[in-house]
C-alpha cells in the first residue's frame, strides 16, 4: 500500500500533492490528488490523534487528477474549512487493452465509475470499487482522516459517479453534490456507449449505475443533494438530463437543491464559479 509522492506544492497554507500507488482493483498503478489543508500540519505539532473530514472529487470525461486541482480554485475553500480533498484519476491507464485509447468517451479517461463485467474490460475497469472501497482504505492508512466524516462530489461523468457512489452506499458518505452530472446515463448517448461497452446489453445491470433509477431505491437518510447545472451547457438536453433526476427525486421524496445557473457552459469556469457553495454545503454535514 506504499504511496509514491509525485509532486507537492504549497497552496493556501496547505499542500496540493499528487500520489501514485499500485491498485488491486484496477490491476495497474493509479494516481490521485490529495489536498492537505493547513490545519493538518498545525495539529501534527500538538494533538496527533486529531482526524479531519475528507471530501472525494470525481472528474469527468477526458480528465486526469489534474483538471480539478489546476482549474477549480477549490484549495482556498478546503483550507478555510479544514477538509482533506482527494481526487482520483478517471480511469486505469496503459493496460494494453485493444481500443482503450480510441475514444475520448470510452476507455482511458472515461472509466465511468462502474465495475465492468464485459470480458475485455472487467479485469482493470473497476473504478466503482476503486473509488468506494480501495481508495478510502488507502487514504485512511496514509492521512489523518476520520472515515466517519466523508462526502463526495464531482463534475459531469464524475457528477454521475458521485451520485451513484452516494446512493448505492447509504451511510458511507455524509453528503453529495454535483456539477452538471450525467443524471440518467441509461438513456443518454455517453451513458449508453459506456454501459454497453463495460456492462454489456443487459439494461437491468445499467440501472444499478443510474442515479435516476437509484434514487427511488435509496434506503438511507435523505440528506439534501445539491446540483448546479449551467443553463448554456450544450450537453444539458441530450447527455445530462437533469430534469429526469429532478422528477425522480420528487417522486422519491428526496430533498434536492437544483440550481440552473443562467449563461454558464459545461467547463471549469462554471465549476470554479460555484465551488465555494459546494464546500459550504459539505462543511455543514462534515462538521
Ligand atoms: N467535448 C469534450 C467532451 C469532454 C468534456 O467536456 N469533458 C469535461 C468533463 S465531461 C471536462 O472536464 N473536460 C476537461 C476540462 O475542461 O479541463 C471533448 O471532446 O473533449
PDB file of C-alpha atoms and ligand atoms in Angstrom:
ATOM      1  CA  UNK A   1       0.000   0.000   0.000  1.00  0.00           C
ATOM      2  CA  UNK A   2       3.023   2.267  -0.357  1.00  0.00           C
ATOM      3  CA  UNK A   3       2.380   5.667  -1.886  1.00  0.00           C
ATOM      4  CA  UNK A   4       4.848   7.342  -4.212  1.00  0.00           C
ATOM      5  CA  UNK A   5       4.821  11.144  -3.992  1.00  0.00           C
ATOM      6  CA  UNK A   6       4.780  12.661  -7.494  1.00  0.00           C
ATOM      7  CA  UNK A   7       4.543  16.336  -6.554  1.00  0.00           C
ATOM      8  CA  UNK A   8       3.844  18.660  -3.640  1.00  0.00           C
ATOM      9  CA  UNK A   9       3.064  22.387  -3.902  1.00  0.00           C
ATOM     10  CA  UNK A  10       2.149  24.773  -1.132  1.00  0.00           C
ATOM     11  CA  UNK A  11      -1.310  26.256  -1.635  1.00  0.00           C
ATOM     12  CA  UNK A  12      -3.343  28.458   0.733  1.00  0.00           C
ATOM     13  CA  UNK A  13      -1.152  27.376   3.633  1.00  0.00           C
ATOM     14  CA  UNK A  14      -1.666  23.675   2.952  1.00  0.00           C
ATOM     15  CA  UNK A  15      -0.218  21.360   0.311  1.00  0.00           C
ATOM     16  CA  UNK A  16      -1.550  20.135  -3.017  1.00  0.00           C
ATOM     17  CA  UNK A  17       0.019  16.750  -3.552  1.00  0.00           C
ATOM     18  CA  UNK A  18      -0.185  14.043  -6.200  1.00  0.00           C
ATOM     19  CA  UNK A  19       0.487  10.401  -5.390  1.00  0.00           C
ATOM     20  CA  UNK A  20       0.835   7.176  -7.318  1.00  0.00           C
ATOM     21  CA  UNK A  21       0.177   3.691  -5.988  1.00  0.00           C
ATOM     22  CA  UNK A  22      -0.393   0.176  -7.153  1.00  0.00           C
ATOM     23  CA  UNK A  23      -4.119  -0.657  -7.183  1.00  0.00           C
ATOM     24  CA  UNK A  24      -5.529  -4.133  -6.589  1.00  0.00           C
ATOM     25  CA  UNK A  25      -8.916  -3.218  -8.044  1.00  0.00           C
ATOM     26  CA  UNK A  26      -7.655  -1.851 -11.350  1.00  0.00           C
ATOM     27  CA  UNK A  27      -4.576  -4.055 -11.618  1.00  0.00           C
ATOM     28  CA  UNK A  28      -2.392  -1.089 -12.570  1.00  0.00           C
ATOM     29  CA  UNK A  29      -0.811   1.933 -10.985  1.00  0.00           C
ATOM     30  CA  UNK A  30      -3.225   4.760 -10.225  1.00  0.00           C
ATOM     31  CA  UNK A  31      -2.619   8.425  -9.477  1.00  0.00           C
ATOM     32  CA  UNK A  32      -4.691  10.618  -7.200  1.00  0.00           C
ATOM     33  CA  UNK A  33      -4.542  14.184  -5.933  1.00  0.00           C
ATOM     34  CA  UNK A  34      -4.660  14.973  -2.206  1.00  0.00           C
ATOM     35  CA  UNK A  35      -5.070  18.464  -0.790  1.00  0.00           C
ATOM     36  CA  UNK A  36      -3.846  18.601   2.793  1.00  0.00           C
ATOM     37  CA  UNK A  37      -5.213  21.736   4.485  1.00  0.00           C
ATOM     38  CA  UNK A  38      -3.026  23.828   6.825  1.00  0.00           C
ATOM     39  CA  UNK A  39      -4.873  22.572   9.918  1.00  0.00           C
ATOM     40  CA  UNK A  40      -3.273  19.126   9.446  1.00  0.00           C
ATOM     41  CA  UNK A  41       0.299  20.393   9.878  1.00  0.00           C
ATOM     42  CA  UNK A  42      -0.821  22.622  12.748  1.00  0.00           C
ATOM     43  CA  UNK A  43      -2.381  19.631  14.534  1.00  0.00           C
ATOM     44  CA  UNK A  44       0.708  17.478  13.947  1.00  0.00           C
ATOM     45  CA  UNK A  45       2.665  19.893  16.173  1.00  0.00           C
ATOM     46  CA  UNK A  46       0.274  19.219  19.028  1.00  0.00           C
ATOM     47  CA  UNK A  47      -2.552  16.688  19.086  1.00  0.00           C
ATOM     48  CA  UNK A  48      -1.512  13.959  16.612  1.00  0.00           C
ATOM     49  CA  UNK A  49      -4.715  11.999  17.235  1.00  0.00           C
ATOM     50  CA  UNK A  50      -6.781  14.741  15.547  1.00  0.00           C
ATOM     51  CA  UNK A  51      -8.624  13.482  12.461  1.00  0.00           C
ATOM     52  CA  UNK A  52     -10.009  15.572   9.600  1.00  0.00           C
ATOM     53  CA  UNK A  53     -13.042  15.222   7.326  1.00  0.00           C
ATOM     54  CA  UNK A  54     -12.414  14.058   3.763  1.00  0.00           C
ATOM     55  CA  UNK A  55     -14.192  15.050   0.558  1.00  0.00           C
ATOM     56  CA  UNK A  56     -13.815  12.973  -2.622  1.00  0.00           C
ATOM     57  CA  UNK A  57     -13.915  14.707  -6.017  1.00  0.00           C
ATOM     58  CA  UNK A  58     -14.646  12.776  -9.227  1.00  0.00           C
ATOM     59  CA  UNK A  59     -13.809  14.377 -12.587  1.00  0.00           C
ATOM     60  CA  UNK A  60     -15.435  13.930 -15.977  1.00  0.00           C
ATOM     61  CA  UNK A  61     -14.551  12.593 -19.416  1.00  0.00           C
ATOM     62  CA  UNK A  62     -11.005  13.240 -20.686  1.00  0.00           C
ATOM     63  CA  UNK A  63      -9.772  14.343 -17.253  1.00  0.00           C
ATOM     64  CA  UNK A  64      -6.902  13.157 -15.100  1.00  0.00           C
ATOM     65  CA  UNK A  65      -6.469  14.015 -11.416  1.00  0.00           C
ATOM     66  CA  UNK A  66      -5.028  17.368 -12.584  1.00  0.00           C
ATOM     67  CA  UNK A  67      -8.007  19.207 -14.150  1.00  0.00           C
ATOM     68  CA  UNK A  68      -9.813  19.894 -10.875  1.00  0.00           C
ATOM     69  CA  UNK A  69      -6.742  20.862  -8.859  1.00  0.00           C
ATOM     70  CA  UNK A  70      -5.480  23.239 -11.552  1.00  0.00           C
ATOM     71  CA  UNK A  71      -8.719  24.855 -12.705  1.00  0.00           C
ATOM     72  CA  UNK A  72     -11.373  24.956  -9.960  1.00  0.00           C
ATOM     73  CA  UNK A  73      -9.598  27.060  -7.318  1.00  0.00           C
ATOM     74  CA  UNK A  74     -11.027  24.777  -4.628  1.00  0.00           C
ATOM     75  CA  UNK A  75      -7.937  24.941  -2.373  1.00  0.00           C
ATOM     76  CA  UNK A  76      -8.989  28.303  -0.871  1.00  0.00           C
ATOM     77  CA  UNK A  77     -12.236  26.751   0.412  1.00  0.00           C
ATOM     78  CA  UNK A  78     -10.694  23.447   1.556  1.00  0.00           C
ATOM     79  CA  UNK A  79      -8.104  25.427   3.524  1.00  0.00           C
ATOM     80  CA  UNK A  80     -10.782  27.572   5.163  1.00  0.00           C
ATOM     81  CA  UNK A  81     -12.901  24.562   6.119  1.00  0.00           C
ATOM     82  CA  UNK A  82     -10.028  22.243   7.124  1.00  0.00           C
ATOM     83  CA  UNK A  83     -11.132  19.482   4.768  1.00  0.00           C
ATOM     84  CA  UNK A  84      -8.811  16.935   3.095  1.00  0.00           C
ATOM     85  CA  UNK A  85      -9.771  16.642  -0.599  1.00  0.00           C
ATOM     86  CA  UNK A  86      -8.974  13.516  -2.607  1.00  0.00           C
ATOM     87  CA  UNK A  87      -9.358  13.417  -6.399  1.00  0.00           C
ATOM     88  CA  UNK A  88      -8.566  10.188  -8.256  1.00  0.00           C
ATOM     89  CA  UNK A  89      -7.751   9.811 -11.931  1.00  0.00           C
ATOM     90  CA  UNK A  90     -10.798   8.960 -14.061  1.00  0.00           C
ATOM     91  CA  UNK A  91      -9.723   5.529 -15.347  1.00  0.00           C
ATOM     92  CA  UNK A  92      -6.997   2.928 -15.378  1.00  0.00           C
ATOM     93  CA  UNK A  93      -4.266   3.771 -17.905  1.00  0.00           C
ATOM     94  CA  UNK A  94      -1.833   1.832 -20.025  1.00  0.00           C
ATOM     95  CA  UNK A  95      -3.483  -1.554 -19.546  1.00  0.00           C
ATOM     96  CA  UNK A  96      -2.798  -2.583 -23.154  1.00  0.00           C
ATOM     97  CA  UNK A  97      -6.449  -3.349 -23.850  1.00  0.00           C
ATOM     98  CA  UNK A  98      -7.121  -3.163 -27.560  1.00  0.00           C
ATOM     99  CA  UNK A  99      -9.105   0.035 -28.280  1.00  0.00           C
ATOM    100  CA  UNK A 100      -8.524   1.646 -24.877  1.00  0.00           C
ATOM    101  CA  UNK A 101      -7.147   4.845 -26.455  1.00  0.00           C
ATOM    102  CA  UNK A 102      -9.598   5.077 -29.360  1.00  0.00           C
ATOM    103  CA  UNK A 103     -12.242   7.456 -27.963  1.00  0.00           C
ATOM    104  CA  UNK A 104     -12.474  10.401 -25.562  1.00  0.00           C
ATOM    105  CA  UNK A 105     -15.678   8.994 -24.031  1.00  0.00           C
ATOM    106  CA  UNK A 106     -14.738   5.344 -23.502  1.00  0.00           C
ATOM    107  CA  UNK A 107     -11.629   3.595 -22.145  1.00  0.00           C
ATOM    108  CA  UNK A 108      -8.743   5.792 -20.994  1.00  0.00           C
ATOM    109  CA  UNK A 109     -10.057   8.930 -19.278  1.00  0.00           C
ATOM    110  CA  UNK A 110     -13.589   7.556 -19.194  1.00  0.00           C
ATOM    111  CA  UNK A 111     -13.861   4.766 -16.611  1.00  0.00           C
ATOM    112  CA  UNK A 112     -17.386   5.994 -15.828  1.00  0.00           C
ATOM    113  CA  UNK A 113     -17.195   4.817 -12.200  1.00  0.00           C
ATOM    114  CA  UNK A 114     -18.571   1.317 -12.882  1.00  0.00           C
ATOM    115  CA  UNK A 115     -17.159  -2.188 -12.352  1.00  0.00           C
ATOM    116  CA  UNK A 116     -17.028  -3.634 -15.866  1.00  0.00           C
ATOM    117  CA  UNK A 117     -18.414  -7.105 -16.451  1.00  0.00           C
ATOM    118  CA  UNK A 118     -17.536  -7.434 -20.157  1.00  0.00           C
ATOM    119  CA  UNK A 119     -14.594  -9.786 -20.653  1.00  0.00           C
ATOM    120  CA  UNK A 120     -12.228  -7.292 -22.260  1.00  0.00           C
ATOM    121  CA  UNK A 121     -12.584  -4.635 -19.575  1.00  0.00           C
ATOM    122  CA  UNK A 122     -13.530  -6.450 -16.372  1.00  0.00           C
ATOM    123  CA  UNK A 123     -10.009  -7.054 -15.066  1.00  0.00           C
ATOM    124  CA  UNK A 124      -8.986  -3.382 -14.988  1.00  0.00           C
ATOM    125  CA  UNK A 125     -12.044  -1.149 -15.358  1.00  0.00           C
ATOM    126  CA  UNK A 126     -13.248  -1.342 -11.760  1.00  0.00           C
ATOM    127  CA  UNK A 127     -13.474   2.362 -10.927  1.00  0.00           C
ATOM    128  CA  UNK A 128     -16.599   1.911  -8.759  1.00  0.00           C
ATOM    129  CA  UNK A 129     -14.817  -0.459  -6.358  1.00  0.00           C
ATOM    130  CA  UNK A 130     -11.622   1.566  -6.596  1.00  0.00           C
ATOM    131  CA  UNK A 131     -13.382   4.774  -5.517  1.00  0.00           C
ATOM    132  CA  UNK A 132     -15.774   3.358  -2.904  1.00  0.00           C
ATOM    133  CA  UNK A 133     -13.623   0.594  -1.375  1.00  0.00           C
ATOM    134  CA  UNK A 134      -9.906   0.617  -2.129  1.00  0.00           C
ATOM    135  CA  UNK A 135      -9.143   4.348  -2.214  1.00  0.00           C
ATOM    136  CA  UNK A 136     -10.805   5.144   1.168  1.00  0.00           C
ATOM    137  CA  UNK A 137      -8.673   2.421   2.807  1.00  0.00           C
ATOM    138  CA  UNK A 138      -5.504   3.795   1.186  1.00  0.00           C
ATOM    139  CA  UNK A 139      -6.443   7.334   2.263  1.00  0.00           C
ATOM    140  CA  UNK A 140      -7.242   6.329   5.866  1.00  0.00           C
ATOM    141  CA  UNK A 141      -3.916   4.469   6.114  1.00  0.00           C
ATOM    142  CA  UNK A 142      -1.848   7.433   4.891  1.00  0.00           C
ATOM    143  CA  UNK A 143      -3.583  10.622   6.029  1.00  0.00           C
ATOM    144  CA  UNK A 144      -5.126  11.760   9.336  1.00  0.00           C
ATOM    145  CA  UNK A 145      -8.738  11.480   8.138  1.00  0.00           C
ATOM    146  CA  UNK A 146     -11.866  10.475  10.018  1.00  0.00           C
ATOM    147  CA  UNK A 147     -13.577   7.742   7.927  1.00  0.00           C
ATOM    148  CA  UNK A 148     -16.902   8.517   9.606  1.00  0.00           C
ATOM    149  CA  UNK A 149     -16.785  12.006   8.053  1.00  0.00           C
ATOM    150  CA  UNK A 150     -16.528  11.536   4.279  1.00  0.00           C
ATOM    151  CA  UNK A 151     -18.534  13.124   1.475  1.00  0.00           C
ATOM    152  CA  UNK A 152     -18.358  13.042  -2.305  1.00  0.00           C
ATOM    153  CA  UNK A 153     -18.876  15.385  -5.271  1.00  0.00           C
ATOM    154  CA  UNK A 154     -17.970  15.624  -8.929  1.00  0.00           C
ATOM    155  CA  UNK A 155     -18.466  17.052 -12.396  1.00  0.00           C
ATOM    156  CA  UNK A 156     -20.264  15.593 -15.430  1.00  0.00           C
ATOM    157  CA  UNK A 157     -19.339  11.866 -15.631  1.00  0.00           C
ATOM    158  CA  UNK A 158     -17.812  12.474 -12.198  1.00  0.00           C
ATOM    159  CA  UNK A 159     -21.110  14.000 -11.041  1.00  0.00           C
ATOM    160  CA  UNK A 160     -22.776  10.766 -12.142  1.00  0.00           C
ATOM    161  CA  UNK A 161     -20.053   8.905 -10.221  1.00  0.00           C
ATOM    162  CA  UNK A 162     -20.605  10.944  -7.056  1.00  0.00           C
ATOM    163  CA  UNK A 163     -24.391  10.469  -7.144  1.00  0.00           C
ATOM    164  CA  UNK A 164     -24.211   6.694  -7.630  1.00  0.00           C
ATOM    165  CA  UNK A 165     -21.474   6.194  -5.007  1.00  0.00           C
ATOM    166  CA  UNK A 166     -23.656   8.065  -2.512  1.00  0.00           C
ATOM    167  CA  UNK A 167     -26.943   6.388  -3.450  1.00  0.00           C
ATOM    168  CA  UNK A 168     -25.523   2.842  -3.548  1.00  0.00           C
ATOM    169  CA  UNK A 169     -23.785   3.106  -0.171  1.00  0.00           C
ATOM    170  CA  UNK A 170     -26.132   4.550   2.466  1.00  0.00           C
ATOM    171  CA  UNK A 171     -24.133   5.776   5.430  1.00  0.00           C
ATOM    172  CA  UNK A 172     -20.715   5.752   3.748  1.00  0.00           C
ATOM    173  CA  UNK A 173     -20.891   9.404   2.677  1.00  0.00           C
ATOM    174  CA  UNK A 174     -22.495  12.145   4.741  1.00  0.00           C
ATOM    175  CA  UNK A 175     -23.404  14.298   1.734  1.00  0.00           C
ATOM    176  CA  UNK A 176     -23.222  14.532  -2.058  1.00  0.00           C
ATOM    177  CA  UNK A 177     -23.241  17.304  -4.647  1.00  0.00           C
ATOM    178  CA  UNK A 178     -22.622  17.572  -8.370  1.00  0.00           C
ATOM    179  CA  UNK A 179     -21.873  19.989 -11.196  1.00  0.00           C
ATOM    180  CA  UNK A 180     -23.698  19.164 -14.427  1.00  0.00           C
ATOM    181  CA  UNK A 181     -23.932  15.433 -13.670  1.00  0.00           C
ATOM    182  CA  UNK A 182     -24.831  12.805 -16.277  1.00  0.00           C
ATOM    183  CA  UNK A 183     -28.059  12.215 -14.381  1.00  0.00           C
ATOM    184  CA  UNK A 184     -29.776   9.432 -16.327  1.00  0.00           C
ATOM    185  CA  UNK A 185     -26.968   7.664 -18.251  1.00  0.00           C
ATOM    186  CA  UNK A 186     -29.107   4.675 -19.337  1.00  0.00           C
ATOM    187  CA  UNK A 187     -30.933   6.885 -21.836  1.00  0.00           C
ATOM    188  CA  UNK A 188     -28.171   9.312 -22.887  1.00  0.00           C
ATOM    189  CA  UNK A 189     -25.540   8.739 -25.621  1.00  0.00           C
ATOM    190  CA  UNK A 190     -22.405   8.956 -23.379  1.00  0.00           C
ATOM    191  CA  UNK A 191     -24.015   6.626 -20.833  1.00  0.00           C
ATOM    192  CA  UNK A 192     -25.369   4.151 -23.384  1.00  0.00           C
ATOM    193  CA  UNK A 193     -21.928   3.871 -25.007  1.00  0.00           C
ATOM    194  CA  UNK A 194     -20.120   3.371 -21.677  1.00  0.00           C
ATOM    195  CA  UNK A 195     -22.681   0.967 -20.225  1.00  0.00           C
ATOM    196  CA  UNK A 196     -22.854  -1.146 -23.388  1.00  0.00           C
ATOM    197  CA  UNK A 197     -19.071  -1.353 -23.536  1.00  0.00           C
ATOM    198  CA  UNK A 198     -18.410  -2.051 -19.861  1.00  0.00           C
ATOM    199  CA  UNK A 199     -21.600  -3.862 -18.784  1.00  0.00           C
ATOM    200  CA  UNK A 200     -22.984  -5.430 -21.973  1.00  0.00           C
ATOM    201  CA  UNK A 201     -26.505  -5.208 -23.299  1.00  0.00           C
ATOM    202  CA  UNK A 202     -28.489  -6.173 -20.164  1.00  0.00           C
ATOM    203  CA  UNK A 203     -30.205  -2.931 -19.208  1.00  0.00           C
ATOM    204  CA  UNK A 204     -31.063  -4.180 -15.706  1.00  0.00           C
ATOM    205  CA  UNK A 205     -27.329  -4.019 -14.996  1.00  0.00           C
ATOM    206  CA  UNK A 206     -27.215  -0.433 -16.315  1.00  0.00           C
ATOM    207  CA  UNK A 207     -29.912   0.674 -13.860  1.00  0.00           C
ATOM    208  CA  UNK A 208     -27.687  -0.259 -10.941  1.00  0.00           C
ATOM    209  CA  UNK A 209     -25.381   2.575 -12.022  1.00  0.00           C
ATOM    210  CA  UNK A 210     -28.032   5.131 -12.962  1.00  0.00           C
ATOM    211  CA  UNK A 211     -28.778   7.861 -10.387  1.00  0.00           C
ATOM    212  CA  UNK A 212     -32.290   8.491 -11.737  1.00  0.00           C
ATOM    213  CA  UNK A 213     -33.132   4.839 -11.104  1.00  0.00           C
ATOM    214  CA  UNK A 214     -31.167   4.501  -7.834  1.00  0.00           C
ATOM    215  CA  UNK A 215     -32.761   7.455  -6.071  1.00  0.00           C
ATOM    216  CA  UNK A 216     -36.055   5.545  -5.974  1.00  0.00           C
ATOM    217  CA  UNK A 217     -34.356   2.576  -4.269  1.00  0.00           C
ATOM    218  CA  UNK A 218     -32.229   4.505  -1.794  1.00  0.00           C
ATOM    219  CA  UNK A 219     -32.871   3.471   1.805  1.00  0.00           C
ATOM    220  CA  UNK A 220     -30.524   5.795   3.730  1.00  0.00           C
ATOM    221  CA  UNK A 221     -31.005   9.149   5.391  1.00  0.00           C
ATOM    222  CA  UNK A 222     -32.483  11.633   2.932  1.00  0.00           C
ATOM    223  CA  UNK A 223     -29.898  14.400   3.140  1.00  0.00           C
ATOM    224  CA  UNK A 224     -30.330  17.279   0.711  1.00  0.00           C
ATOM    225  CA  UNK A 225     -28.479  16.853  -2.603  1.00  0.00           C
ATOM    226  CA  UNK A 226     -27.012  19.977  -4.254  1.00  0.00           C
ATOM    227  CA  UNK A 227     -26.785  20.119  -8.063  1.00  0.00           C
ATOM    228  CA  UNK A 228     -25.583  23.077 -10.139  1.00  0.00           C
ATOM    229  CA  UNK A 229     -26.247  23.000 -13.875  1.00  0.00           C
ATOM    230  CA  UNK A 230     -25.123  25.560 -16.431  1.00  0.00           C
ATOM    231  CA  UNK A 231     -28.031  26.970 -18.424  1.00  0.00           C
ATOM    232  CA  UNK A 232     -25.823  27.378 -21.531  1.00  0.00           C
ATOM    233  CA  UNK A 233     -24.300  23.889 -21.264  1.00  0.00           C
ATOM    234  CA  UNK A 234     -24.516  22.273 -24.721  1.00  0.00           C
ATOM    235  CA  UNK A 235     -24.721  18.820 -23.160  1.00  0.00           C
ATOM    236  CA  UNK A 236     -27.675  19.553 -20.916  1.00  0.00           C
ATOM    237  CA  UNK A 237     -30.582  18.486 -23.112  1.00  0.00           C
ATOM    238  CA  UNK A 238     -29.129  15.344 -24.697  1.00  0.00           C
ATOM    239  CA  UNK A 239     -26.447  13.995 -22.317  1.00  0.00           C
ATOM    240  CA  UNK A 240     -27.066  15.261 -18.795  1.00  0.00           C
ATOM    241  CA  UNK A 241     -30.874  15.193 -18.465  1.00  0.00           C
ATOM    242  CA  UNK A 242     -31.091  16.866 -15.046  1.00  0.00           C
ATOM    243  CA  UNK A 243     -34.874  17.129 -15.319  1.00  0.00           C
ATOM    244  CA  UNK A 244     -35.169  13.318 -15.222  1.00  0.00           C
ATOM    245  CA  UNK A 245     -33.274  13.184 -11.935  1.00  0.00           C
ATOM    246  CA  UNK A 246     -35.260  16.111 -10.556  1.00  0.00           C
ATOM    247  CA  UNK A 247     -38.518  14.300 -11.339  1.00  0.00           C
ATOM    248  CA  UNK A 248     -37.274  11.012  -9.810  1.00  0.00           C
ATOM    249  CA  UNK A 249     -36.106  12.832  -6.649  1.00  0.00           C
ATOM    250  CA  UNK A 250     -39.525  14.439  -6.330  1.00  0.00           C
ATOM    251  CA  UNK A 251     -41.284  11.072  -6.631  1.00  0.00           C
ATOM    252  CA  UNK A 252     -38.861   9.545  -4.088  1.00  0.00           C
ATOM    253  CA  UNK A 253     -39.399  12.476  -1.697  1.00  0.00           C
ATOM    254  CA  UNK A 254     -35.642  13.110  -1.625  1.00  0.00           C
ATOM    255  CA  UNK A 255     -34.692  16.751  -0.976  1.00  0.00           C
ATOM    256  CA  UNK A 256     -32.807  18.238  -3.925  1.00  0.00           C
ATOM    257  CA  UNK A 257     -31.482  21.775  -4.353  1.00  0.00           C
ATOM    258  CA  UNK A 258     -31.210  22.005  -8.130  1.00  0.00           C
ATOM    259  CA  UNK A 259     -29.907  25.307  -9.469  1.00  0.00           C
ATOM    260  CA  UNK A 260     -29.982  26.243 -13.112  1.00  0.00           C
ATOM    261  CA  UNK A 261     -27.157  28.752 -13.477  1.00  0.00           C
ATOM    262  CA  UNK A 262     -28.038  31.035 -16.366  1.00  0.00           C
ATOM    263  CA  UNK A 263     -25.404  31.514 -19.075  1.00  0.00           C
ATOM    264  CA  UNK A 264     -22.789  29.057 -17.755  1.00  0.00           C
ATOM    265  CA  UNK A 265     -21.388  26.332 -20.031  1.00  0.00           C
ATOM    266  CA  UNK A 266     -20.056  22.869 -19.161  1.00  0.00           C
ATOM    267  CA  UNK A 267     -16.454  23.750 -18.366  1.00  0.00           C
ATOM    268  CA  UNK A 268     -14.309  24.501 -15.350  1.00  0.00           C
ATOM    269  CA  UNK A 269     -15.074  28.257 -15.409  1.00  0.00           C
ATOM    270  CA  UNK A 270     -18.572  27.166 -14.366  1.00  0.00           C
ATOM    271  CA  UNK A 271     -17.211  24.766 -11.710  1.00  0.00           C
ATOM    272  CA  UNK A 272     -14.906  27.477 -10.307  1.00  0.00           C
ATOM    273  CA  UNK A 273     -17.825  29.924 -10.086  1.00  0.00           C
ATOM    274  CA  UNK A 274     -19.783  27.773  -7.632  1.00  0.00           C
ATOM    275  CA  UNK A 275     -17.140  25.585  -5.965  1.00  0.00           C
ATOM    276  CA  UNK A 276     -17.289  27.711  -2.795  1.00  0.00           C
ATOM    277  CA  UNK A 277     -21.007  26.953  -2.403  1.00  0.00           C
ATOM    278  CA  UNK A 278     -20.308  23.228  -2.675  1.00  0.00           C
ATOM    279  CA  UNK A 279     -17.738  23.432   0.129  1.00  0.00           C
ATOM    280  CA  UNK A 280     -20.306  25.279   2.279  1.00  0.00           C
ATOM    281  CA  UNK A 281     -22.812  22.519   1.514  1.00  0.00           C
ATOM    282  CA  UNK A 282     -20.447  19.687   2.515  1.00  0.00           C
ATOM    283  CA  UNK A 283     -18.934  21.512   5.508  1.00  0.00           C
ATOM    284  CA  UNK A 284     -22.397  21.545   7.135  1.00  0.00           C
ATOM    285  CA  UNK A 285     -22.507  17.732   7.080  1.00  0.00           C
ATOM    286  CA  UNK A 286     -18.825  17.107   7.790  1.00  0.00           C
ATOM    287  CA  UNK A 287     -18.606  19.271  10.935  1.00  0.00           C
TER     288      UNK A 287
HETATM  289  N1  LIG B   1     -16.261  17.913 -25.962  1.00  0.00           N
HETATM  290  C1  LIG B   1     -15.327  17.477 -24.975  1.00  0.00           C
HETATM  291  C2  LIG B   1     -16.041  16.492 -24.090  1.00  0.00           C
HETATM  292  C3  LIG B   1     -15.300  16.218 -22.873  1.00  0.00           C
HETATM  293  C4  LIG B   1     -15.648  17.173 -21.751  1.00  0.00           C
HETATM  294  O1  LIG B   1     -16.427  18.123 -21.865  1.00  0.00           O
HETATM  295  N2  LIG B   1     -15.047  16.884 -20.623  1.00  0.00           N
HETATM  296  C5  LIG B   1     -15.335  17.642 -19.443  1.00  0.00           C
HETATM  297  C6  LIG B   1     -15.963  16.683 -18.454  1.00  0.00           C
HETATM  298  S1  LIG B   1     -17.308  15.766 -19.177  1.00  0.00           S
HETATM  299  C7  LIG B   1     -14.038  18.168 -18.840  1.00  0.00           C
HETATM  300  O2  LIG B   1     -13.957  18.364 -17.654  1.00  0.00           O
HETATM  301  N3  LIG B   1     -13.019  18.386 -19.674  1.00  0.00           N
HETATM  302  C8  LIG B   1     -11.693  18.769 -19.209  1.00  0.00           C
HETATM  303  C9  LIG B   1     -11.511  20.205 -18.832  1.00  0.00           C
HETATM  304  O3  LIG B   1     -12.385  21.048 -19.128  1.00  0.00           O
HETATM  305  O4  LIG B   1     -10.481  20.514 -18.182  1.00  0.00           O
HETATM  306  C10 LIG B   1     -14.118  16.831 -25.646  1.00  0.00           C
HETATM  307  O5  LIG B   1     -14.275  16.314 -26.733  1.00  0.00           O
HETATM  308  O6  LIG B   1     -13.021  16.851 -25.042  1.00  0.00           O
END
